[in-house]
Short mmCIF file of C-alpha atoms in Angstrom, two decimals:
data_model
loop_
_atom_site.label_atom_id
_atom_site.label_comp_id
_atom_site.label_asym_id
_atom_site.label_seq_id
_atom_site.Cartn_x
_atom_site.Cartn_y
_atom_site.Cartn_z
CA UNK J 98 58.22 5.49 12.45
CA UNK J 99 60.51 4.71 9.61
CA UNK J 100 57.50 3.62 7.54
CA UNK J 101 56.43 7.52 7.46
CA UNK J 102 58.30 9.19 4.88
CA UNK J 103 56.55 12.15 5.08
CA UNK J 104 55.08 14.77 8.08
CA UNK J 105 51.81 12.32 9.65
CA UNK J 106 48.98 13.63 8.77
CA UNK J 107 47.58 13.45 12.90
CA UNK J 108 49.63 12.28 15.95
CA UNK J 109 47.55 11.02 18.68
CA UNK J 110 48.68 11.63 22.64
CA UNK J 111 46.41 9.85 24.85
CA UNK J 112 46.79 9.04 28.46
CA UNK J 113 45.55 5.17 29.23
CA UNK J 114 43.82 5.30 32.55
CA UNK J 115 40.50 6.26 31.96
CA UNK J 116 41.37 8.28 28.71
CA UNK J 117 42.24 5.32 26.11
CA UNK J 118 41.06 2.53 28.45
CA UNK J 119 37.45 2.82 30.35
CA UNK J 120 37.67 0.76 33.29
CA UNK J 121 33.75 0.95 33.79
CA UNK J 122 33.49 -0.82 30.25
CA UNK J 123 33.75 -4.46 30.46
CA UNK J 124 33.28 -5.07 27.02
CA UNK J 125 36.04 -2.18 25.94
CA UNK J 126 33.73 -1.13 23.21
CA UNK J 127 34.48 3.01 23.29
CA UNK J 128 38.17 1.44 22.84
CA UNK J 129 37.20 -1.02 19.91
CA UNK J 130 35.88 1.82 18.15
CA UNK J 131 38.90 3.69 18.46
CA UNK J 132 40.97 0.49 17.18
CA UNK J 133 38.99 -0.32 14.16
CA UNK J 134 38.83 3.63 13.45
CA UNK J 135 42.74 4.28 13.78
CA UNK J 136 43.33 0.91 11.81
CA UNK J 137 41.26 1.67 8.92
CA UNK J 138 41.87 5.46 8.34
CA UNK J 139 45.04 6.63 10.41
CA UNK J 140 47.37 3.88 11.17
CA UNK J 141 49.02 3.97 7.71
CA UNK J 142 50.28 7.95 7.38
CA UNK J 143 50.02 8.84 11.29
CA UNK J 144 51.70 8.31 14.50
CA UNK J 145 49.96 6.74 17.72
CA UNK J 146 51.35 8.25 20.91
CA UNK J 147 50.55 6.70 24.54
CA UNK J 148 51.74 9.24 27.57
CA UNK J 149 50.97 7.20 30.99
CA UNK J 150 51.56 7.63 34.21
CA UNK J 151 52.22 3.82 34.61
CA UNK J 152 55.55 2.20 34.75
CA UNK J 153 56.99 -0.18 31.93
CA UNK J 154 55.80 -3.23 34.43
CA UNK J 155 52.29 -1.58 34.87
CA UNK J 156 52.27 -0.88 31.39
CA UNK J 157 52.86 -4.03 30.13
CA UNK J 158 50.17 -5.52 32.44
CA UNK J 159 47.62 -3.35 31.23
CA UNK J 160 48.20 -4.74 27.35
CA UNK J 161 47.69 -8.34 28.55
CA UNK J 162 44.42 -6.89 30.27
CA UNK J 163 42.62 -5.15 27.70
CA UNK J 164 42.34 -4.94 23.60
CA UNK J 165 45.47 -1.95 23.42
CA UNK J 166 46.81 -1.40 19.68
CA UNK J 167 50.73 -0.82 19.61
CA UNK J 168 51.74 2.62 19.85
CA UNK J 169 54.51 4.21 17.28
CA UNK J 170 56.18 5.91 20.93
CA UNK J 171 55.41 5.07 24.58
CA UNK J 172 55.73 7.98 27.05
CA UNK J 173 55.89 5.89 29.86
CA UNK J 174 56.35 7.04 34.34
CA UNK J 175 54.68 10.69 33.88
CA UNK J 176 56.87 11.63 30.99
CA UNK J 177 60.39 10.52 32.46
CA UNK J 178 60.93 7.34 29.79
CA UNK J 179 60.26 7.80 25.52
CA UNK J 180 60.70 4.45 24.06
CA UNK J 181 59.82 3.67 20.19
CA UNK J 182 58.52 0.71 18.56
CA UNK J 183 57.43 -2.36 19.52
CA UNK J 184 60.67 -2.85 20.98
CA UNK J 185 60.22 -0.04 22.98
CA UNK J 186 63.96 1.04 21.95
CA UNK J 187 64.64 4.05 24.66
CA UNK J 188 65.22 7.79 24.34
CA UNK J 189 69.25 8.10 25.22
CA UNK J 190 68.93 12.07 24.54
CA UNK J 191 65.72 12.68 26.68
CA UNK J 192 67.56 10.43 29.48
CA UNK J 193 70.38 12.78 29.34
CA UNK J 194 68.13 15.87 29.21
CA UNK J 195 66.33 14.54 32.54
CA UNK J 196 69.37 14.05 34.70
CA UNK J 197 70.34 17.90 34.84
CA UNK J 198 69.58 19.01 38.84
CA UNK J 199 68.25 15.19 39.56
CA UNK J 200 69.45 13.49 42.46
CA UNK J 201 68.01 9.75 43.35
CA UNK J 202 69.24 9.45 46.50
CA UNK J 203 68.58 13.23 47.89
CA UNK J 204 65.10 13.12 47.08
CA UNK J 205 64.36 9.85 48.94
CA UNK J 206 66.27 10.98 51.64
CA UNK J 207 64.24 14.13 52.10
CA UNK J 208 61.13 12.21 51.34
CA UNK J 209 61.69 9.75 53.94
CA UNK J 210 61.47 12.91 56.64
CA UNK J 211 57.37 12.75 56.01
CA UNK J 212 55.43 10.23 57.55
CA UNK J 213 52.62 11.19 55.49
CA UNK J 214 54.05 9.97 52.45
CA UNK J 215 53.12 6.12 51.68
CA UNK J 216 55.71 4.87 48.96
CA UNK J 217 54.11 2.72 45.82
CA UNK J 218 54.62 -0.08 44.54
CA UNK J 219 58.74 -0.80 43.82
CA UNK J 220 57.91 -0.98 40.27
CA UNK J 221 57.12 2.17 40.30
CA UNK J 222 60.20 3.96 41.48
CA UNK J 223 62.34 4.67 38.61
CA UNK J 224 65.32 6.66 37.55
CA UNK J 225 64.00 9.76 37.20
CA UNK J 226 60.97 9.13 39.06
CA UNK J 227 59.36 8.58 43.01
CA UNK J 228 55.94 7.76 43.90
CA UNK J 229 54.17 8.06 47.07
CA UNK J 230 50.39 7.76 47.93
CA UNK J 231 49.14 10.41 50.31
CA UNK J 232 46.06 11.51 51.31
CA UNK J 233 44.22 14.03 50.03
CA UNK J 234 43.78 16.92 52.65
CA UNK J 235 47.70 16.63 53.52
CA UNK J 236 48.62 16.56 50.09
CA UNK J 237 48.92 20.85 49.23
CA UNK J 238 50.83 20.95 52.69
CA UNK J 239 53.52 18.34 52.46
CA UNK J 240 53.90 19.15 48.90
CA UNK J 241 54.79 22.47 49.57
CA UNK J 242 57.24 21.82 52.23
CA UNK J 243 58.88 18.69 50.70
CA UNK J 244 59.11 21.27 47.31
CA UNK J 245 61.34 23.92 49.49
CA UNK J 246 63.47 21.70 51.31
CA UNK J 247 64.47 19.66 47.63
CA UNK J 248 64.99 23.19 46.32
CA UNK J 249 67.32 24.36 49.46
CA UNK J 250 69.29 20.56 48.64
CA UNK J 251 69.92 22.16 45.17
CA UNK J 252 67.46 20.18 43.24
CA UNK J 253 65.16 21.58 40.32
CA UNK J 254 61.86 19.19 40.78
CA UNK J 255 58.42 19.31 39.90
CA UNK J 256 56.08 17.57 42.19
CA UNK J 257 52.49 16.25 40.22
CA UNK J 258 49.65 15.65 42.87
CA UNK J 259 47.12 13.26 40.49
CA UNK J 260 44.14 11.05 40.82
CA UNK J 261 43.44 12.84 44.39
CA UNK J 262 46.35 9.92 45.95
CA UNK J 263 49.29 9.62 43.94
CA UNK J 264 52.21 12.16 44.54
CA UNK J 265 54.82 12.16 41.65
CA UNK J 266 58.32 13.73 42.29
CA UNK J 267 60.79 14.47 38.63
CA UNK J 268 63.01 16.08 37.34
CA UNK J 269 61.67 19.97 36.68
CA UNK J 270 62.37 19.22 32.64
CA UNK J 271 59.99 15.82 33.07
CA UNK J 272 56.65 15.11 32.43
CA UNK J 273 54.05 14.65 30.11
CA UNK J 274 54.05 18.20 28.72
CA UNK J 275 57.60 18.26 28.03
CA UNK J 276 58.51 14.77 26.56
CA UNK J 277 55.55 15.95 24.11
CA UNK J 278 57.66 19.23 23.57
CA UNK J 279 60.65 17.23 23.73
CA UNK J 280 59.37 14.76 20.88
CA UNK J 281 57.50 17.51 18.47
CA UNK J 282 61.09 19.22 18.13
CA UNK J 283 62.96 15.76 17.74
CA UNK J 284 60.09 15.16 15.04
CA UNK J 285 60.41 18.72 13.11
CA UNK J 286 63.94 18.41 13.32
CA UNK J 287 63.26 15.14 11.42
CA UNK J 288 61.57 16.60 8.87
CA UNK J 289 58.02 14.72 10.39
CA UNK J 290 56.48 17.48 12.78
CA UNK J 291 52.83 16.79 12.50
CA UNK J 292 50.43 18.46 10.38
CA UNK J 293 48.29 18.29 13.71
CA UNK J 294 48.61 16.95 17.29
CA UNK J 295 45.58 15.60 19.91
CA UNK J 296 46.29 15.51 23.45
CA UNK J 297 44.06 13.32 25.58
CA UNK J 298 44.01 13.18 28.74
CA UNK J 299 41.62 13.14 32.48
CA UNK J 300 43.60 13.78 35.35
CA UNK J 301 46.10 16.32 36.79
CA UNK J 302 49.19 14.95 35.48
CA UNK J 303 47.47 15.94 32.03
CA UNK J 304 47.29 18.93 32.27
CA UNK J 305 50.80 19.55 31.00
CA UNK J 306 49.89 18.40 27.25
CA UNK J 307 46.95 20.89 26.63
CA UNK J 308 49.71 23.42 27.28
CA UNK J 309 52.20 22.82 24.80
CA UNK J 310 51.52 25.39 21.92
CA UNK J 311 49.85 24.05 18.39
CA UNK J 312 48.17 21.43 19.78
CA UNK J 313 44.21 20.40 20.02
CA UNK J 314 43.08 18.59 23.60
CA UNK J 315 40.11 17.13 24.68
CA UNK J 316 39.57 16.29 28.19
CA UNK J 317 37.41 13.14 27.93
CA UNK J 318 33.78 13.45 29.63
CA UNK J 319 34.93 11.78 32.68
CA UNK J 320 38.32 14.09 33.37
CA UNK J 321 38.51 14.44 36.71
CA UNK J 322 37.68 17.88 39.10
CA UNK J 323 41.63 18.39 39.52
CA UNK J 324 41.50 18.61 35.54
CA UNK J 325 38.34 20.60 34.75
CA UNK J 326 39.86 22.88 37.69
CA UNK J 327 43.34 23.75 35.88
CA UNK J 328 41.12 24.19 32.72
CA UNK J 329 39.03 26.84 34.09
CA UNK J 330 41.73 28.42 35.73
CA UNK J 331 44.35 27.87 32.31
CA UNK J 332 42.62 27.16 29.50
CA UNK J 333 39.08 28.07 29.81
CA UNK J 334 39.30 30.62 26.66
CA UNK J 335 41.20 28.31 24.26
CA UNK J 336 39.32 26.92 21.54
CA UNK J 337 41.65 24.01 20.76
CA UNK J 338 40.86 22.75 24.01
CA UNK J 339 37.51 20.62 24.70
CA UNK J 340 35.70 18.80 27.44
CA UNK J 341 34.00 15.77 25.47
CA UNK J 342 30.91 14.56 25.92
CA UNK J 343 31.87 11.14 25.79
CA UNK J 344 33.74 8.93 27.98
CA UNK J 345 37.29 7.88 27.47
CA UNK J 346 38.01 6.49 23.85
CA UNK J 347 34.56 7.86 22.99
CA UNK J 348 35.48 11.79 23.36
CA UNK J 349 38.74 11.17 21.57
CA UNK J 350 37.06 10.15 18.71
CA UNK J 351 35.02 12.91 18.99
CA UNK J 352 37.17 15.69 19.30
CA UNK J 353 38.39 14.49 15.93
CA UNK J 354 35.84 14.97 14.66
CA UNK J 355 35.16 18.71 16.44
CA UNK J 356 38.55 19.81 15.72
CA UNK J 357 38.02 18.35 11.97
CA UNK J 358 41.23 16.24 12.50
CA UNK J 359 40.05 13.73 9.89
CA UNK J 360 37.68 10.71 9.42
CA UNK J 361 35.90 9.91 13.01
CA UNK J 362 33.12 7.15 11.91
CA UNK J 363 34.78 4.16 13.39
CA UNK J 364 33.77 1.31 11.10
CA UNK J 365 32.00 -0.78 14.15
CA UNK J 366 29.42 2.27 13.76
CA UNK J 367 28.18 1.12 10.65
CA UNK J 368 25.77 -1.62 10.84
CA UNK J 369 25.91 -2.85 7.18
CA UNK J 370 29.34 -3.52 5.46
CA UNK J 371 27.61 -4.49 2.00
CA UNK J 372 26.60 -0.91 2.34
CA UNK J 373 29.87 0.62 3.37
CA UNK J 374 32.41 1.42 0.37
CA UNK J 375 35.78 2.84 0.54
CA UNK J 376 35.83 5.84 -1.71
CA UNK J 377 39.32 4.49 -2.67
CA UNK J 378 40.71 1.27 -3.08
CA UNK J 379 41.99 0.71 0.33
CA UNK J 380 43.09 -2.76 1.38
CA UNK J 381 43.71 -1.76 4.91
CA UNK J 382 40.29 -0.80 5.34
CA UNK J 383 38.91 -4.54 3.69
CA UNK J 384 40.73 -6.55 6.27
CA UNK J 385 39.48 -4.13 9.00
CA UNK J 386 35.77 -4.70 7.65
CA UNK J 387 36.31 -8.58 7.38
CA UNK J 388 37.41 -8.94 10.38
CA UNK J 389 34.65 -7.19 12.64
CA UNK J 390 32.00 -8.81 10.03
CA UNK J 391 33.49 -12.04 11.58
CA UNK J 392 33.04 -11.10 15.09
CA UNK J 393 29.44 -9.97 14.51
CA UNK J 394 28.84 -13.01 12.28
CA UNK J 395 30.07 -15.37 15.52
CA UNK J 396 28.37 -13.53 17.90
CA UNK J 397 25.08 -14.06 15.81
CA UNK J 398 24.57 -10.00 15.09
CA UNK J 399 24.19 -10.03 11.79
CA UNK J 400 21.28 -12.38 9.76
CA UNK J 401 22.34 -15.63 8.60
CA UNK J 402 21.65 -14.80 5.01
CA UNK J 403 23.25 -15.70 1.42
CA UNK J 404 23.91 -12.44 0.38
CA UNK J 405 26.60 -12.07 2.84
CA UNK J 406 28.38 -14.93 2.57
CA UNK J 407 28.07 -14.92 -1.58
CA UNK J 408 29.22 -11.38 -1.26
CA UNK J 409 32.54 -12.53 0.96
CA UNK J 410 33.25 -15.65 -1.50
CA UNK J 411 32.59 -13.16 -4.58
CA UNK J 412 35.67 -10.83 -3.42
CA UNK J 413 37.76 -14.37 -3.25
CA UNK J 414 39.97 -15.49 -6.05
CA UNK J 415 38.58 -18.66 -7.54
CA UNK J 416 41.71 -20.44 -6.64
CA UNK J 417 42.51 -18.32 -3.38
CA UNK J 418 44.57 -20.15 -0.78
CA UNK J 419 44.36 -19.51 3.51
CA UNK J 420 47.19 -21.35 5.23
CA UNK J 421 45.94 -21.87 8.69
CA UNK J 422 48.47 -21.66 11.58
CA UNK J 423 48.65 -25.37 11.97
CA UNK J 424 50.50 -25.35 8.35
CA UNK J 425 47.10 -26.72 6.89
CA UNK J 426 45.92 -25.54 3.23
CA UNK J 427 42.37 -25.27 2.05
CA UNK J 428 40.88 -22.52 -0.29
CA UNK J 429 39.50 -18.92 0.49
CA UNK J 430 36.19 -19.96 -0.63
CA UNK J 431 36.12 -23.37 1.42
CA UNK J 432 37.04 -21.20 4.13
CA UNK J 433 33.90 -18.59 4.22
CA UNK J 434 31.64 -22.21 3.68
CA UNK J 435 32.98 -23.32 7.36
CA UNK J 436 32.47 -19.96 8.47
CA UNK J 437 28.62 -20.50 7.41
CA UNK J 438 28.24 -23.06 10.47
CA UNK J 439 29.44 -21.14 13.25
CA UNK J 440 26.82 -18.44 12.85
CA UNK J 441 26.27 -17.12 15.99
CA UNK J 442 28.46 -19.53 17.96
CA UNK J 443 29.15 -16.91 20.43
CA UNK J 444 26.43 -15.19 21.07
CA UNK J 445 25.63 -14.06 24.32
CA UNK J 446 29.09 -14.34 24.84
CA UNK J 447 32.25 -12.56 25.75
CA UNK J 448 33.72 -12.42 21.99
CA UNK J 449 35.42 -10.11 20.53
CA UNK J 450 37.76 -9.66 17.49
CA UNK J 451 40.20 -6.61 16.67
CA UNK J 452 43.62 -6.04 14.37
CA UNK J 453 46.50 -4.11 14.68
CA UNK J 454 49.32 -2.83 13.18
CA UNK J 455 47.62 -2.92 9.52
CA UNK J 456 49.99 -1.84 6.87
CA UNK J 457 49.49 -1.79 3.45
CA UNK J 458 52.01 -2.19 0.51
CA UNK J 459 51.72 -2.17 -3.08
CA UNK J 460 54.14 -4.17 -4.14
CA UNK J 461 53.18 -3.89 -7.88
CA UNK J 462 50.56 -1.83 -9.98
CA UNK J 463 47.33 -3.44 -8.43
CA UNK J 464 49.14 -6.08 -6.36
CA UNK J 465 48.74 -4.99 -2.43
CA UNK J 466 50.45 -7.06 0.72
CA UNK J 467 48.59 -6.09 3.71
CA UNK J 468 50.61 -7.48 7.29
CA UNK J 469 48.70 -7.10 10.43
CA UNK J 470 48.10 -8.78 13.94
CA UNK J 471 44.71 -10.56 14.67
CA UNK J 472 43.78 -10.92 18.11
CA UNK J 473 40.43 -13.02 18.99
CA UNK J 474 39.25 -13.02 23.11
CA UNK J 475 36.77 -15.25 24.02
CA UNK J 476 35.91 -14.52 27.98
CA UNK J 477 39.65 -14.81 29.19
CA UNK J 478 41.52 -16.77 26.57
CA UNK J 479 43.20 -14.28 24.00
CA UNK J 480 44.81 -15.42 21.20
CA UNK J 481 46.52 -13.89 18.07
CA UNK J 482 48.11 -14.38 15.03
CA UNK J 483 50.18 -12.33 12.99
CA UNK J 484 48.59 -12.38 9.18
CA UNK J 485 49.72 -11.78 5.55
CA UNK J 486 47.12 -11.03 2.96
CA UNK J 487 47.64 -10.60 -0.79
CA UNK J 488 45.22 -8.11 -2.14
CA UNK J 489 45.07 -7.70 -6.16
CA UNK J 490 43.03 -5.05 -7.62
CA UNK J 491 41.45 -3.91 -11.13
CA UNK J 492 40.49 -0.18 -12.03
CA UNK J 493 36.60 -0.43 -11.49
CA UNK J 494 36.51 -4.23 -9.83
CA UNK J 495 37.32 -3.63 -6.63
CA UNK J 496 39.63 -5.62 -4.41
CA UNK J 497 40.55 -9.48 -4.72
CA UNK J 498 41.60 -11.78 -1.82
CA UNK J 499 44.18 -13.99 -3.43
CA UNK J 500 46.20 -15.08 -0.57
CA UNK J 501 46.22 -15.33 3.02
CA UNK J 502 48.51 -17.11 5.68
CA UNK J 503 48.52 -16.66 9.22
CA UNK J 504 51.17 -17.78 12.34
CA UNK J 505 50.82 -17.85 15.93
CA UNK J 506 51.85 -14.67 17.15
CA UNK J 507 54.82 -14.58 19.93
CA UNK J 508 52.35 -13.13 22.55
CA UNK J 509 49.56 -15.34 22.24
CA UNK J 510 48.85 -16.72 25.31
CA UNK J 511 47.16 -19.72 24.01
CA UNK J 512 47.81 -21.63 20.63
CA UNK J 513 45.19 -23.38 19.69
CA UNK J 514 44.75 -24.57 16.14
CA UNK J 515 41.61 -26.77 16.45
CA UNK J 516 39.48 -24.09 17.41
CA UNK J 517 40.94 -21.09 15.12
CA UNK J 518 38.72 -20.78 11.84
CA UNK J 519 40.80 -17.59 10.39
#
């Protein structure tokens, strides 16, 4: 967050589990539009929030699993853990804030009294946080009873029944609702309180965030009937709060554009990028463009013609260098002629190409260093390279690849270099 130095202009809170990330989508496209959307117009002045119910173990699975950009802040177990950065540095005042009436070992001894109650996984029991499974015509019962004997043991709780299975018992000052309060204070305190806020969400545990006061929600297409219920019941005359019409990523980038949050045409919704301009010079948005031309080029889904490739080699410096992760050297415009014979290499294929963590500097008048991550996944290989390019620019020219190097990236599974064109 350090790179804001000013209030974002939109914070995004989405849930993961069919909210960010539809399951039924094999090719993650509703979530590729939100990437190449957020990339180009928000990542640079806004903050990227993900509130799930999974654990840091769970969570971290899901990244290897599916194209996820890297949040700013990870509200991670139902709202019990706030970590920040790609470090995922933790919360120490929100761990502090949770522990008031919270006792571990009273609530799994009182737990352990119903047989109804089927514990998860052991990665997902954490400090301020126990899940059970149990089923769904028990669950208002034993939740009720379970809630009055934690209460007589001098415990202030909140238990969140979600997903029609999964029981979660916290601390009353925990979940997803209040680490959102918890952060917007932190954040106006900081002198960075968003000029507007999106919840996301689809399930019960939800619910919480479209309650918090200032802030816009959209309950994606395919929210669950615990969700929709609470809305009627809650929310049902509050205009900042939505049911999409889209699934998932799909209704979140709708809602933006409902609530008139900002831009909401993801570039992989325009079909011709020698058509598509920035209306500013904008070198974030040039590597974002590049990059899904090259996954449309491989996958054969756009023509094989001149124009495009004289167009590419046009907005290359004469003398332009790429320095390929093997260390090898050849020039810009050498590298868009190789790129001519893999035209449609992967069609029919699973191939797909996305970038994250795109940040822009202008180091000089008209001199821009854009850093980013490239990932490339081609059926179940994913690989990735973190990538520097040098942008120059003159009033009425446009932008001018001078420069661009790439290196593996730490979390690429598989390095590669005979196979990696750029």
């Amino acid at each position: 967050m350090e790179r804001l130095t000013s209030p974002p202009r939109l914070m995004i809170v989405s849930d993961l589990d069919h909210t960010m990330v539809d399951h039924h989508d094999p090719e993650n496209l509703s979530l590729l539009r939100f990437n190449s959307l957020w990339e180009h117009a928000y990542r640079h002045d806004s903050l990227l929030v993900f509130s799930t119910g999974r654990s840091p173990t769970l969570y971290k699975e899901l990244r290897k699993e599916k194209p996820l950009l890297t949040p700013d802040i990870t509200i991670m177990s139902v709202g019990t853990e706030i970590t920040y950065g790609n470090s995922m540095v933790p919360d120490h005042g929100w761990v502090e804030t949770l522990n008031n009436k919270w006792d571990l070992g009273i609530v799994k001894e009182e737990t352990s009294k119903f047989p109804e109650l089927k514990l998860q996984a052991e990665t997902e029991q954490r400090p301020h946080k126990v899940s059970f499974y149990v089923d769904k015509s028990k669950a208002h019962t034993v939740t009720k009873e379970l809630s009055q004997r934690l209460e007589k043991r001098g415990l202030d709780v909140k238990l969140i029944y979600s997903g029609g299975m999964d029981l979660d018992i916290l601390p009353q000052g925990a979940g997803k609702g209040q680490a959102l309060a918890f952060l917007l204070k932190k954040l106006k305190t900081e002198g960075k309180l968003p000029v507007n806020t999106l919840a996301c969400g689809d399930s019960g545990n939800d619910a919480e965030l479209f309650s918090i006061p200032d802030v816009y929600g959209v309950m994606v297409s395919n929210a669950q009937e615990e969700l929709l219920k609470w809305h009627a019941e809650n929310a049902k005359d509050n205009p900042k709060v939505i049911h999409a019409k889209e699934r998932c990523a799909g209704g979140i980038i709708q809602a933006i554009g409902e609530f008139k949050l900002g831009p909401n045409l993801s570039p992989r919704d325009v079909s011709d990028f020698l058509e598509c301009k920035a209306e500013n010079v904008n070198p974030g948005h040039e590597v974002v463009k590049f990059f899904l031309f090259y996954e449309r080029w491989r996958r054969g889904e756009v023509e094989n013609c001149e124009a495009y490739t004289a167009s590419l080699k046009a907005s290359c410096h004469p003398s332009g260098v790429f320095v390929h992760p093997s260390g090898a050297e050849k020039t810009l415009r050498d590298t868009i002629d190789e790129l001519r014979k893999y035209h449609g290499d992967k069609q029919g294929k699973k191939f797909r190409v996305w970038v994250d963590q795109v940040l822009a500097t202008e180091t000089t008048p008209g001199t821009w260093i854009v850093k980013l991550d490239k990932w490339e996944q081609s059926g179940d290989e994913r690989r990735g390279c973190t990538t520097t390019v040098k942008f120059t620019s003159k009033e009425g020219e446009g932008l001018v690849w001078e420069h661009v190097q790439q290196t593996w990236s730490e979390e690429s599974k598989v390095k590669n270099d005979s196979s990696w064109i750029i």
